Every structure is written in C-alpha cells, then in structure tokens.
GROMACS .gro file of C-alpha atoms in nm:
model
  511
    1MET     CA    1   3.682  21.349   3.407
    2ARG     CA    2   3.446  21.101   3.244
    3LYS     CA    3   3.337  21.343   2.974
    4ASN     CA    4   3.699  21.361   2.859
    5ARG     CA    5   3.742  20.989   2.784
    6LYS     CA    6   3.711  21.012   2.410
    7GLY     CA    7   3.942  21.306   2.387
    8ALA     CA    8   4.200  21.146   2.614
    9VAL     CA    9   4.264  21.483   2.780
   10SER     CA   10   4.567  21.449   3.006
   11ASN     CA   11   4.565  21.559   3.369
   12GLU     CA   12   4.813  21.581   3.653
   13PHE     CA   13   4.690  21.281   3.853
   14ARG     CA   14   4.906  20.970   3.869
   15LEU     CA   15   4.764  20.622   3.936
   16LEU     CA   16   4.937  20.300   4.035
   17VAL     CA   17   4.748  19.977   3.957
   18LEU     CA   18   4.856  19.673   4.161
   19ASP     CA   19   4.718  19.330   4.069
   20ASP     CA   20   4.887  18.994   4.013
   21ASP     CA   21   4.654  18.936   3.716
   22GLU     CA   22   4.826  19.094   3.418
   23MET     CA   23   4.503  19.110   3.217
   24ILE     CA   24   4.344  19.323   3.489
   25THR     CA   25   4.638  19.565   3.516
   26LEU     CA   26   4.660  19.609   3.140
   27ALA     CA   27   4.284  19.663   3.111
   28LEU     CA   28   4.281  19.920   3.391
   29ARG     CA   29   4.581  20.102   3.247
   30SER     CA   30   4.419  20.123   2.905
   31TYR     CA   31   4.089  20.240   3.051
   32PHE     CA   32   4.226  20.514   3.275
   33GLN     CA   33   4.485  20.633   3.027
   34GLY     CA   34   4.189  20.687   2.799
   35SER     CA   35   4.049  20.919   3.065
   36GLY     CA   36   4.370  21.120   3.069
   37TYR     CA   37   4.532  20.977   3.383
   38GLN     CA   38   4.899  20.890   3.409
   39VAL     CA   39   4.893  20.517   3.491
   40GLU     CA   40   5.167  20.281   3.610
   41ILE     CA   41   5.113  19.908   3.671
   42GLU     CA   42   5.272  19.658   3.909
   43SER     CA   43   5.211  19.287   3.978
   44ASP     CA   44   5.440  19.240   4.281
   45PRO     CA   45   5.299  19.381   4.610
   46LEU     CA   46   5.644  19.427   4.767
   47LYS     CA   47   5.776  19.612   4.463
   48ALA     CA   48   5.464  19.828   4.464
   49ILE     CA   49   5.532  19.931   4.825
   50GLU     CA   50   5.882  20.044   4.732
   51ARG     CA   51   5.754  20.232   4.428
   52VAL     CA   52   5.510  20.423   4.648
   53ARG     CA   53   5.800  20.499   4.881
   54GLN     CA   54   6.025  20.624   4.602
   55GLU     CA   55   5.778  20.781   4.355
   56HIS     CA   56   5.476  21.010   4.377
   57PHE     CA   57   5.133  20.862   4.314
   58ASP     CA   58   4.797  21.022   4.387
   59ILE     CA   59   4.578  20.709   4.381
   60LEU     CA   60   4.648  20.338   4.431
   61LEU     CA   61   4.415  20.072   4.287
   62LEU     CA   62   4.505  19.736   4.437
   63ASP     CA   63   4.373  19.384   4.444
   64PHE     CA   64   4.294  19.226   4.780
   65LEU     CA   65   4.397  18.864   4.718
   66MET     CA   66   4.764  18.860   4.613
   67SER     CA   67   5.086  18.677   4.688
   68PRO     CA   68   5.311  18.694   4.888
   69ILE     CA   69   5.096  18.943   5.087
   70CYS     CA   70   4.734  19.052   5.049
   71GLY     CA   71   4.610  19.403   4.980
   72ASP     CA   72   4.536  19.493   5.343
   73LYS     CA   73   4.897  19.415   5.440
   74VAL     CA   74   5.020  19.630   5.150
   75VAL     CA   75   4.810  19.921   5.276
   76GLU     CA   76   4.924  19.865   5.634
   77GLN     CA   77   5.289  19.900   5.529
   78ILE     CA   78   5.224  20.202   5.306
   79ARG     CA   79   5.037  20.385   5.584
   80GLN     CA   80   5.349  20.367   5.798
   81PHE     CA   81   5.515  20.626   5.574
   82ASN     CA   82   5.243  20.771   5.350
   83HIS     CA   83   4.907  20.905   5.476
   84GLU     CA   84   4.823  21.115   5.171
   85LEU     CA   85   4.787  20.841   4.908
   86PHE     CA   86   4.424  20.770   4.819
   87ILE     CA   87   4.356  20.396   4.803
   88ILE     CA   88   4.077  20.196   4.637
   89LEU     CA   89   4.059  19.824   4.717
   90LEU     CA   90   3.957  19.584   4.438
   91THR     CA   91   3.825  19.233   4.494
   92GLY     CA   92   3.658  18.964   4.291
   93HIS     CA   93   3.577  18.762   4.604
   94LYS     CA   94   3.334  18.962   4.814
   95ASP     CA   95   3.316  18.705   5.093
   96LEU     CA   96   3.693  18.715   5.142
   97ALA     CA   97   3.723  19.093   5.153
   98PRO     CA   98   3.840  19.254   5.481
   99PRO     CA   99   3.570  19.383   5.718
  100VAL     CA  100   3.454  19.744   5.706
  101LYS     CA  101   3.633  19.813   6.034
  102THR     CA  102   3.967  19.717   5.878
  103ILE     CA  103   3.898  19.933   5.573
  104ARG     CA  104   3.832  20.232   5.800
  105GLU     CA  105   4.134  20.170   6.021
  106LEU     CA  106   4.363  20.153   5.717
  107ASP     CA  107   4.213  20.474   5.578
  108ILE     CA  108   4.106  20.313   5.251
  109GLN     CA  109   3.894  20.560   5.052
  110GLY     CA  110   3.697  20.318   4.835
  111TYR     CA  111   3.596  19.957   4.773
  112TYR     CA  112   3.516  19.807   4.432
  113GLU     CA  113   3.395  19.462   4.331
  114LYS     CA  114   3.558  19.364   4.004
  115SER     CA  115   3.343  19.341   3.689
  116ASP     CA  116   3.389  19.371   3.316
  117LYS     CA  117   3.281  19.737   3.333
  118PHE     CA  118   3.480  20.008   3.506
  119ASP     CA  119   3.221  20.288   3.527
  120GLN     CA  120   3.167  20.251   3.901
  121LEU     CA  121   3.543  20.236   3.960
  122GLU     CA  122   3.591  20.550   3.755
  123LEU     CA  123   3.333  20.727   3.975
  124LEU     CA  124   3.534  20.627   4.282
  125VAL     CA  125   3.853  20.759   4.123
  126GLU     CA  126   3.682  21.087   4.032
  127SER     CA  127   3.565  21.121   4.392
  128CYS     CA  128   3.926  21.076   4.509
  129VAL     CA  129   4.041  21.337   4.258
  130LYS     CA  130   3.791  21.590   4.396
  131SER     CA  131   3.915  21.526   4.750
  132ILE     CA  132   4.279  21.558   4.640
  133ARG     CA  133   4.205  21.891   4.472
  134GLN     CA  134   4.032  22.015   4.788
  135MET     CA  135   4.328  21.912   5.004
  136ARG     CA  136   4.569  22.084   4.764
  137THR     CA  137   4.361  22.400   4.789
  138ILE     CA  138   4.365  22.378   5.169
  139ARG     CA  139   4.742  22.325   5.177
  140SER     CA  140   4.801  22.608   4.930
  141TYR     CA  141   4.582  22.842   5.133
  142ARG     CA  142   4.742  22.731   5.459
  143ASP     CA  143   5.094  22.776   5.323
  144GLY     CA  144   5.004  23.118   5.185
  145LEU     CA  145   4.859  23.225   5.519
  146GLY     CA  146   5.177  23.101   5.685
  147GLU     CA  147   5.378  23.332   5.459
  148ILE     CA  148   5.149  23.624   5.542
  149VAL     CA  149   5.187  23.561   5.916
  150ALA     CA  150   5.565  23.542   5.879
  151ASP     CA  151   5.573  23.864   5.674
  152MET     CA  152   5.355  24.072   5.906
  153PRO     CA  153   5.628  24.175   6.156
  154LEU     CA  154   5.840  24.326   5.876
  155LEU     CA  155   5.542  24.519   5.739
  156VAL     CA  156   5.448  24.653   6.080
  157GLU     CA  157   5.803  24.752   6.175
  158GLU     CA  158   5.890  24.938   5.854
  159LYS     CA  159   5.823  25.311   5.896
  160ASN     CA  160   5.967  25.445   5.571
  161LEU     CA  161   5.748  25.446   5.260
  162SER     CA  162   6.043  25.435   5.020
  163GLN     CA  163   6.155  25.112   5.186
  164LEU     CA  164   5.807  24.974   5.255
  165ILE     CA  165   5.683  24.954   4.896
  166PRO     CA  166   5.984  24.748   4.769
  167LEU     CA  167   5.919  24.519   5.066
  168ILE     CA  168   5.556  24.480   4.956
  169VAL     CA  169   5.676  24.401   4.602
  170SER     CA  170   5.915  24.137   4.735
  171GLN     CA  171   5.653  23.975   4.958
  172THR     CA  172   5.395  23.978   4.676
  173ARG     CA  173   5.642  23.804   4.445
  174SER     CA  174   5.700  23.537   4.708
  175LEU     CA  175   5.329  23.488   4.773
  176THR     CA  176   5.224  23.470   4.406
  177ARG     CA  177   5.542  23.308   4.265
  178GLN     CA  178   5.536  23.573   3.990
  179ASP     CA  179   5.813  23.809   3.873
  180ASN     CA  180   5.615  24.098   3.722
  181VAL     CA  181   5.484  24.293   4.021
  182PHE     CA  182   5.447  24.665   4.098
  183VAL     CA  183   5.324  24.888   4.380
  184LEU     CA  184   5.203  25.238   4.292
  185LEU     CA  185   5.132  25.512   4.550
  186ASN     CA  186   5.068  25.886   4.529
  187PRO     CA  187   5.208  26.018   4.859
  188LEU     CA  188   5.114  26.382   4.798
  189THR     CA  189   4.746  26.293   4.804
  190VAL     CA  190   4.744  26.023   5.073
  191PRO     CA  191   4.505  25.968   5.241
  192GLN     CA  192   4.286  26.215   5.046
  193VAL     CA  193   4.360  26.075   4.698
  194SER     CA  194   4.265  26.281   4.397
  195GLU     CA  195   4.051  26.132   4.125
  196LYS     CA  196   4.335  26.110   3.872
  197LEU     CA  197   4.679  25.953   3.903
  198THR     CA  198   4.842  26.180   3.647
  199LEU     CA  199   5.099  26.377   3.848
  200VAL     CA  200   5.401  26.164   3.767
  201SER     CA  201   5.637  26.364   3.989
  202SER     CA  202   5.433  26.271   4.297
  203LEU     CA  203   5.407  25.899   4.226
  204MET     CA  204   5.591  25.643   4.434
  205LEU     CA  205   5.659  25.331   4.231
  206SER     CA  206   5.844  25.010   4.299
  207GLY     CA  207   5.843  24.720   4.056
  208SER     CA  208   6.011  24.397   3.958
  209GLY     CA  209   6.054  24.210   3.631
  210ASP     CA  210   5.901  24.404   3.341
  211TYR     CA  211   5.794  24.676   3.584
  212SER     CA  212   6.142  24.752   3.721
  213LEU     CA  213   6.117  25.106   3.581
  214ASP     CA  214   6.103  25.465   3.700
  215ALA     CA  215   5.762  25.630   3.729
  216THR     CA  216   5.784  25.814   3.395
  217GLN     CA  217   5.872  25.499   3.197
  218PHE     CA  218   5.602  25.297   3.375
  219MET     CA  219   5.335  25.558   3.302
  220LYS     CA  220   5.425  25.559   2.933
  221ARG     CA  221   5.462  25.185   2.878
  222HIS     CA  222   5.219  25.015   3.114
  223PHE     CA  223   4.984  25.256   3.292
  224PRO     CA  224   4.726  25.281   3.007
  225ARG     CA  225   4.688  24.901   3.006
  226PHE     CA  226   4.632  24.889   3.382
  227LEU     CA  227   4.419  25.204   3.412
  228PRO     CA  228   4.078  25.026   3.368
  229LEU     CA  229   4.176  24.773   3.634
  230ILE     CA  230   4.302  25.044   3.870
  231GLN     CA  231   3.976  25.236   3.829
  232ALA     CA  232   3.771  24.919   3.887
  233ALA     CA  233   3.970  24.827   4.198
  234LYS     CA  234   3.934  25.178   4.337
  235LEU     CA  235   3.560  25.190   4.266
  236GLN     CA  236   3.480  24.839   4.395
  237GLY     CA  237   3.731  24.836   4.679
  238THR     CA  238   3.826  24.478   4.589
  239ALA     CA  239   4.067  24.297   4.360
  240ALA     CA  240   4.011  24.354   3.987
  241LEU     CA  241   4.109  24.082   3.739
  242GLN     CA  242   4.127  24.091   3.361
  243ASP     CA  243   4.291  23.812   3.164
  244GLN     CA  244   4.611  23.748   3.362
  245GLN     CA  245   4.646  24.094   3.522
  246LEU     CA  246   4.539  24.147   3.883
  247VAL     CA  247   4.514  24.483   4.059
  248LEU     CA  248   4.461  24.499   4.433
  249PRO     CA  249   4.357  24.829   4.597
  250LEU     CA  250   4.542  24.963   4.901
  251LYS     CA  251   4.303  25.141   5.137
  252ASP     CA  252   4.321  25.305   5.479
  253GLU     CA  253   4.086  25.239   5.772
  254ASN     CA  254   3.833  25.485   5.622
  255GLU     CA  255   3.827  25.294   5.291
  256GLN     CA  256   4.016  25.579   5.121
  257PHE     CA  257   4.222  25.474   4.820
  258LEU     CA  258   4.601  25.485   4.875
  259GLY     CA  259   4.735  25.307   4.569
  260VAL     CA  260   4.754  24.961   4.416
  261ILE     CA  261   4.945  24.636   4.398
  262GLY     CA  262   4.961  24.501   4.043
  263VAL     CA  263   5.057  24.150   3.932
  264ASP     CA  264   5.098  24.014   3.579
  265PHE     CA  265   5.048  23.634   3.606
  266ASP     CA  266   5.190  23.372   3.372
  267GLU     CA  267   4.842  23.213   3.363
  268LEU     CA  268   4.499  23.291   3.502
  269PRO     CA  269   4.529  23.295   3.885
  270SER     CA  270   4.314  23.057   4.088
  271ALA     CA  271   4.047  23.171   4.333
  272THR     CA  272   4.276  23.062   4.618
  273VAL     CA  273   4.558  23.288   4.500
  274ILE     CA  274   4.318  23.583   4.470
  275GLN     CA  275   4.186  23.520   4.823
  276LEU     CA  276   4.540  23.506   4.959
  277MET     CA  277   4.627  23.831   4.784
  278GLU     CA  278   4.321  23.999   4.932
  279ALA     CA  279   4.423  23.879   5.280
  280TYR     CA  280   4.774  24.011   5.220
  281GLY     CA  281   4.628  24.335   5.080
  282HIS     CA  282   4.466  24.406   5.417
  283GLN     CA  283   4.806  24.379   5.586
  284ALA     CA  284   4.984  24.587   5.320
  285SER     CA  285   4.711  24.852   5.331
  286SER     CA  286   4.740  24.880   5.707
  287ALA     CA  287   5.118  24.902   5.684
  288VAL     CA  288   5.108  25.175   5.417
  289ALA     CA  289   4.849  25.377   5.610
  290SER     CA  290   5.038  25.331   5.937
  291THR     CA  291   5.371  25.427   5.779
  292TYR     CA  292   5.228  25.738   5.616
  293LEU     CA  293   5.066  25.849   5.940
  294HIS     CA  294   5.384  25.778   6.134
  295THR     CA  295   5.587  25.992   5.894
  296LEU     CA  296   5.353  26.289   5.844
  297LEU     CA  297   5.104  26.284   6.134
  298GLN     CA  298   5.303  26.177   6.441
  299ASP     CA  299   5.118  26.432   6.657
  300LYS     CA  300   4.778  26.285   6.572
  301ASN     CA  301   4.749  25.999   6.820
  302LYS     CA  302   4.388  25.931   6.739
  303GLU     CA  303   4.467  25.836   6.379
  304LEU     CA  304   4.753  25.614   6.490
  305LEU     CA  305   4.532  25.436   6.743
  306GLU     CA  306   4.270  25.375   6.476
  307THR     CA  307   4.534  25.232   6.243
  308ASN     CA  308   4.664  25.004   6.519
  309GLN     CA  309   4.309  24.888   6.583
  310LEU     CA  310   4.276  24.803   6.215
  311LEU     CA  311   4.603  24.611   6.234
  312LYS     CA  312   4.468  24.421   6.530
  313GLU     CA  313   4.146  24.336   6.351
  314ASN     CA  314   4.333  24.223   6.040
  315TYR     CA  315   4.575  24.021   6.248
  316MET     CA  316   4.280  23.860   6.427
  317GLN     CA  317   4.132  23.765   6.091
  318THR     CA  318   4.460  23.614   5.975
  319ILE     CA  319   4.525  23.423   6.299
  320THR     CA  320   4.165  23.295   6.291
  321ALA     CA  321   4.219  23.180   5.932
  322VAL     CA  322   4.540  23.003   6.037
  323ARG     CA  323   4.349  22.834   6.323
  324LEU     CA  324   4.083  22.711   6.082
  325MET     CA  325   4.352  22.584   5.845
  326VAL     CA  326   4.504  22.386   6.133
  327GLU     CA  327   4.166  22.227   6.202
  328ALA     CA  328   4.109  22.169   5.829
  329LYS     CA  329   4.416  21.942   5.828
  330ASP     CA  330   4.220  21.683   6.024
  331ILE     CA  331   3.840  21.660   6.022
  332TYR     CA  332   3.851  21.482   6.357
  333THR     CA  333   3.974  21.799   6.535
  334ARG     CA  334   3.732  22.049   6.382
  335GLY     CA  335   3.561  22.255   6.650
  336HIS     CA  336   3.824  22.155   6.909
  337SER     CA  337   3.953  22.511   6.969
  338ASP     CA  338   3.600  22.651   6.993
  339ARG     CA  339   3.511  22.396   7.260
  340VAL     CA  340   3.833  22.446   7.454
  341SER     CA  341   3.771  22.821   7.454
  342TYR     CA  342   3.414  22.770   7.576
  343TYR     CA  343   3.512  22.528   7.855
  344THR     CA  344   3.799  22.753   7.964
  345LEU     CA  345   3.575  23.058   7.982
  346LEU     CA  346   3.325  22.871   8.203
  347LEU     CA  347   3.611  22.785   8.436
  348ALA     CA  348   3.760  23.136   8.429
  349ARG     CA  349   3.430  23.305   8.521
  350ARG     CA  350   3.441  23.126   8.856
  351GLN     CA  351   3.749  23.324   8.958
  352ILE     CA  352   3.772  23.629   8.731
  353SER     CA  353   3.522  23.912   8.679
  354ASP     CA  354   3.727  24.155   8.470
  355LYS     CA  355   3.580  24.152   8.116
  356ASP     CA  356   3.908  24.238   7.942
  357GLN     CA  357   4.089  23.956   8.119
  358LEU     CA  358   3.810  23.712   8.037
  359GLU     CA  359   3.829  23.814   7.669
  360LYS     CA  360   4.204  23.746   7.666
  361ILE     CA  361   4.143  23.401   7.813
  362ARG     CA  362   3.870  23.331   7.557
  363LEU     CA  363   4.105  23.423   7.271
  364ALA     CA  364   4.389  23.221   7.423
  365GLY     CA  365   4.158  22.918   7.421
  366LEU     CA  366   4.068  22.977   7.058
  367PHE     CA  367   4.430  23.015   6.947
  368HIS     CA  368   4.599  22.765   7.181
  369ASP     CA  369   4.687  22.528   6.894
  370VAL     CA  370   4.769  22.789   6.627
  371GLY     CA  371   5.134  22.678   6.639
  372LYS     CA  372   5.036  22.347   6.479
  373ILE     CA  373   5.042  22.531   6.145
  374GLY     CA  374   5.415  22.453   6.159
  375VAL     CA  375   5.373  22.080   6.228
  376PRO     CA  376   5.384  21.855   5.919
  377ASP     CA  377   5.052  21.694   5.818
  378SER     CA  378   5.216  21.352   5.822
  379ILE     CA  379   5.280  21.384   6.196
  380LEU     CA  380   4.940  21.529   6.290
  381SER     CA  381   4.755  21.255   6.100
  382LYS     CA  382   4.984  20.966   6.189
  383ARG     CA  383   4.818  20.651   6.319
  384GLY     CA  384   4.988  20.487   6.612
  385PRO     CA  385   5.265  20.612   6.838
  386LEU     CA  386   5.505  20.891   6.738
  387ASP     CA  387   5.879  20.840   6.738
  388GLU     CA  388   6.098  21.074   6.942
  389GLU     CA  389   6.168  21.312   6.653
  390GLU     CA  390   5.798  21.338   6.567
  391TYR     CA  391   5.707  21.389   6.932
  392GLN     CA  392   5.958  21.673   6.959
  393ALA     CA  393   5.801  21.834   6.650
  394ILE     CA  394   5.458  21.820   6.816
  395ARG     CA  395   5.599  21.964   7.139
  396ARG     CA  396   5.723  22.270   6.952
  397HIS     CA  397   5.371  22.387   6.865
  398SER     CA  398   5.310  22.576   7.189
  399ALA     CA  399   5.635  22.774   7.153
  400LEU     CA  400   5.562  22.839   6.784
  401GLY     CA  401   5.214  22.963   6.875
  402TYR     CA  402   5.380  23.203   7.118
  403GLU     CA  403   5.613  23.330   6.844
  404ILE     CA  404   5.325  23.387   6.601
  405LEU     CA  405   5.105  23.572   6.853
  406SER     CA  406   5.383  23.775   7.018
  407THR     CA  407   5.470  23.956   6.694
  408MET     CA  408   5.199  24.209   6.786
  409SER     CA  409   5.215  24.394   7.118
  410PHE     CA  410   4.844  24.366   7.194
  411PHE     CA  411   4.868  23.985   7.190
  412GLN     CA  412   5.162  23.960   7.431
  413ASP     CA  413   4.949  23.839   7.724
  414ILE     CA  414   4.763  23.588   7.507
  415ALA     CA  415   5.094  23.462   7.364
  416LYS     CA  416   5.225  23.386   7.714
  417ILE     CA  417   4.911  23.189   7.798
  418VAL     CA  418   4.938  22.987   7.476
  419ARG     CA  419   5.307  22.914   7.538
  420SER     CA  420   5.234  22.750   7.874
  421HIS     CA  421   4.917  22.550   7.806
  422HIS     CA  422   5.113  22.221   7.799
  423GLU     CA  423   5.301  22.284   8.125
  424ARG     CA  424   5.218  22.037   8.404
  425TRP     CA  425   5.146  22.099   8.770
  426ASP     CA  426   5.437  21.866   8.860
  427GLY     CA  427   5.684  22.047   8.630
  428GLN     CA  428   5.709  21.768   8.372
  429GLY     CA  429   5.543  21.963   8.090
  430TYR     CA  430   5.684  22.183   7.813
  431PRO     CA  431   5.834  22.407   7.683
  432ASP     CA  432   5.968  22.570   8.002
  433HIS     CA  433   5.906  22.300   8.267
  434LEU     CA  434   5.708  22.538   8.489
  435SER     CA  435   5.527  22.391   8.787
  436GLY     CA  436   5.247  22.477   9.028
  437THR     CA  437   5.135  22.838   9.042
  438ALA     CA  438   5.436  22.946   8.834
  439ILE     CA  439   5.222  22.836   8.539
  440PRO     CA  440   4.983  23.119   8.437
  441LEU     CA  441   4.635  23.058   8.577
  442ALA     CA  442   4.474  23.081   8.232
  443SER     CA  443   4.722  22.824   8.094
  444ARG     CA  444   4.630  22.584   8.374
  445MET     CA  445   4.263  22.631   8.287
  446ILE     CA  446   4.323  22.562   7.918
  447ALA     CA  447   4.522  22.249   8.011
  448VAL     CA  448   4.217  22.101   8.186
  449ALA     CA  449   3.973  22.204   7.912
  450ASP     CA  450   4.207  22.086   7.634
  451ALA     CA  451   4.256  21.743   7.793
  452PHE     CA  452   3.884  21.697   7.856
  453ASP     CA  453   3.787  21.780   7.498
  454ALA     CA  454   4.062  21.560   7.356
  455MET     CA  455   3.940  21.268   7.567
  456THR     CA  456   3.573  21.314   7.474
  457SER     CA  457   3.630  21.375   7.101
  458PHE     CA  458   3.673  21.108   6.833
  459ARG     CA  459   4.020  21.083   6.679
  460SER     CA  460   4.145  20.895   6.373
  461TYR     CA  461   4.362  20.675   6.594
  462ARG     CA  462   4.109  20.603   6.875
  463SER     CA  463   3.747  20.634   6.985
  464CYS     CA  464   3.638  20.893   7.238
  465LEU     CA  465   3.617  20.818   7.608
  466SER     CA  466   3.286  20.818   7.789
  467MET     CA  467   3.203  21.103   8.026
  468GLU     CA  468   3.274  20.882   8.327
  469GLN     CA  469   3.608  20.771   8.183
  470ALA     CA  470   3.707  21.132   8.114
  471ARG     CA  471   3.609  21.236   8.469
  472ALA     CA  472   3.815  20.950   8.609
  473GLU     CA  473   4.120  21.056   8.406
  474LEU     CA  474   4.094  21.415   8.529
  475ILE     CA  475   4.073  21.295   8.888
  476ARG     CA  476   4.361  21.051   8.838
  477ASN     CA  477   4.586  21.331   8.714
  478LYS     CA  478   4.501  21.586   8.985
  479GLY     CA  479   4.814  21.723   9.140
  480THR     CA  480   5.041  21.576   8.871
  481GLN     CA  481   4.928  21.699   8.531
  482PHE     CA  482   4.655  21.939   8.646
  483ASP     CA  483   4.593  22.204   8.911
  484PRO     CA  484   4.384  22.003   9.162
  485GLN     CA  485   4.156  22.296   9.252
  486LEU     CA  486   4.075  22.362   8.886
  487VAL     CA  487   3.993  21.995   8.830
  488ASP     CA  488   3.742  22.005   9.119
  489GLU     CA  489   3.582  22.321   8.981
  490PHE     CA  490   3.568  22.179   8.629
  491LEU     CA  491   3.401  21.860   8.752
  492GLU     CA  492   3.133  22.077   8.913
  493ILE     CA  493   3.082  22.256   8.582
  494LEU     CA  494   3.041  21.921   8.406
  495GLN     CA  495   2.734  21.846   8.617
  496GLY     CA  496   2.551  22.065   8.365
  497TYR     CA  497   2.716  21.904   8.064
  498ASP     CA  498   2.389  21.835   7.880
  499GLU     CA  499   2.323  22.208   7.855
  500ILE     CA  500   2.687  22.275   7.768
  501ARG     CA  501   2.671  22.015   7.493
  502SER     CA  502   2.361  22.177   7.345
  503GLN     CA  503   2.542  22.513   7.333
  504LEU     CA  504   2.836  22.352   7.154
  505GLU     CA  505   2.638  22.133   6.916
  506TRP     CA  506   2.749  22.339   6.616
  507THR     CA  507   3.113  22.248   6.683
  508PHE     CA  508   3.060  21.875   6.647
  509HIS     CA  509   3.086  21.745   6.289
  510GLU     CA  510   2.933  21.420   6.174
  511LEU     CA  511   3.214  21.193   6.047
   0.00000   0.00000   0.00000
C-alpha cells in the first residue's frame, strides 16, 4: 500500500474517519486518499454509528475523547450489530485511553497515539487490510466448498453421461461465476484414452456461452487454442492456466485421462478459485468415471467398488476442508473438533472393541460441528447472549451436519451420531428431544467430550474454566444433560489429563 502513495493507486478498501476535530479528519482523509483508499469523514459519534449501520466500511479510525460519547462507547454500540469492521482507536491523551482489557473485549484491532506523522497509523491500516484480505479468502473458499458439498449428491446420482456433462458445466459456471465453460469427453476411449483427441464423431461436448456449440464447430473454432492447455493438464494431471484460460483434467481412480473442464475467465483467476476448481474436479472426475462404469461395466463390481472408494476419499477430503473452514471462522475454536474426537475415542474404547465402530465414532467426533458451515459468522462470533432467532440458527447445526453427511451411504451411521450430539439425557436437547438410552451411545459420548472441551477452552466471550470447575460442571449435570455412567468414566480418564494434554498440544493455538 505505502509504495503506492505517490501514484494514488485506488483500491477497494473503504475507511471511515471519526474525530470531532475537523483538522484531524481532513488531514487523515487527505493522507489516506493519497494512498488510494476510499475515505469518508464524520465528526458526530452518533451519526457515525448510523453510517456504519447503513453503509459498508472496512476500517474505522476513531478518536477516543469525543462528545456526546467517547470512542469506547461508539465501538460498544457498533459491536452489537457489526463484528467484521476493523477498528483503530486514536488518542492524543495516553493517560486517558481505555485499558488494554477494554480494547480486547471490544475487539479493537489497533491503537495509535496521535502525532503529526501518520506512518505508524498507515502500518496499522495495512495490517488490517492484510487481515481483511485473508478473511475474504477464507469466506470465498468456505462458500465455494459449501457449493461443492451441495452439488455432490446430484453428481453422484446422475448415471447418464449425456446428462452428467451439462450438469458439470452448470455447476462449474455457478462455482466460477463465469459464462464461457465447456466439458469435453471421448467416451469411445474411456477409460483407456488415446493420445489424440481428433475423432470428432466420438467426442462428447457440452458448453455454455461462447462454447455452446456442437463438437465439429468447437473443434474448428476453439480446440487449437486450448490444445496446449489440454496437453499440459493431461501430462501434469493438474489444472493448466494460460492468460485467462483454465483447463482442468478429469481422471479416473487409476489417474487415466477422461477429458477436461475448460473455463474462459473474464480476468486472471485467483489461487483460491483454482483450488476450488481442483477440489470440484475430484468430484466431477469421480462422477464421470462412476457413470461410465455404471453404463458400460455394470458386471464388473470390483471397478465400481474402487470408484465408490474414491468417492468416499474425495468426500472425506471435502468434509474435512469444510470442518477446517468452520474452525477458521473463529481462531478461538481451532483444534476443538480434533480434541473432541480424541476425548470421545478414549471414552469409546472403554466399552467398544470393534475397530470399524471405533473409526466411525472417531470420525463423528471430528465432524460433529460440520453443520456450522451454514451458521452466519455474525452469530458464531457474537459477544454476549444470543436472541431467540440466533439461538434457533445455532440449534440447526446438528441437523444440517446430518444432512451434509447423509448424502453418501457410507456416512449414514456417522450422520446419525452427529445429528444427536446435542440431545440431553433428560430429553430437553435438540433436534429430536431424545432421552436416556434412546440417544445413540456415541452421541452421548460426544456430548460429554464436547462440553468438557468447550469449558476448558478459551472463547472470545469468556475465559476457560479450570479443570476443577469443569469437573464440577460435569458432575452437576449428571443425569440431566449427560449420561451419568459416561460422566463417571470420563472423570476417571481425566485423572491422566497431563498425558492427554501433551498428546493434544498441537491442537492448542496461542492467541
């Protein structure tokens, strides 16, 4: 940013400067407009609050000492409805500034003592900009993964190639937000593809935008331009990019080339978009291979089982990515699912010896909160109590996790466990108000492990409980929230918590 000052290169970031000293606001506006920022100024704190409510701003620079309310009160009101705005507090009276604890509680990203030079302030703003870009990347990746998860059932269910490839075109358009997309297959040579895609009569093509053509027209008008990219994608087995054209290979479980997805972008695609397309390419490849085998090789069960295994592995990768995106929403919950899975497995081994069943329970612990991908960030990161509507949105995450996982048959058992992990022993839980042993045993185990980790982990809205406080809470809720026998067994496990903690050290992030 700073290197662009002289050139006044514009950018997409919008600043609001709030100070009751007009000289300060004008000086800051001039300075940051010179760096390319879009800058608005305001001298009235109450008007500034309403502007933040009604307009979009990325960063707020505000004075601490103002009338009729000071800067900390402005932030307090803004945080009631906006948790994404980055805020830098300005003060010319260091001794009157709010304490560090208040700054942390109000989620203020920076603190600047006023001077006649703004270099240090500009560094703080640039740091905020980097964080905003990272969060945008995370949201974009999370939203794209959400689309992929939603699209997977349609891909898996479609068993007709002539209908599958237009579906892939449609889903690719939605994922990339681009119109010019094509899918090219050679069914006569799948899965043993010949070295040359020259037999036009055997090609299967579906396209949109400029590529909404038959195979002969496409080969004449566009194939020569895409041929180097197609060859590179086939040879490398990964996405090939040149200028604004992207070609993604479609491969079967043996890495044999099936065809390509091609996209002509309006501008150079970002790394995030390419990563999302590669994740989607795994799903599309599996669907194409599975559909071809279903159509031509129905009597070869071994090949179908291998394809299903590949689908499972790809689905696992996608669900794991969704889980990590959920945790990336809030740094305070990173590692939570890994710990819950670990605690649950320790508890399960006391009663279950079957390795397959234990693996299902381990995965259920890992994915128990995957449904939170559908909960708005503003609710997950809200400070203070939730209102009824927000609470209902949170409560839906266990049912949504069930819906996501149950789209594939081999996750049916895991999906049921995830659905019930917020049921209570006394029947007052959700979503189905099960009670006692009607709640799946694994769900009851996760409930204990989940509550323990939540109590002993730091959150943005509270500090963690001590080990003794967490033990006391588990005991207090025996027979109401938790299965009393499982609580007793878990308390025995916690006698070796020092060793457990050392095994889980990698899941705890310094804040």
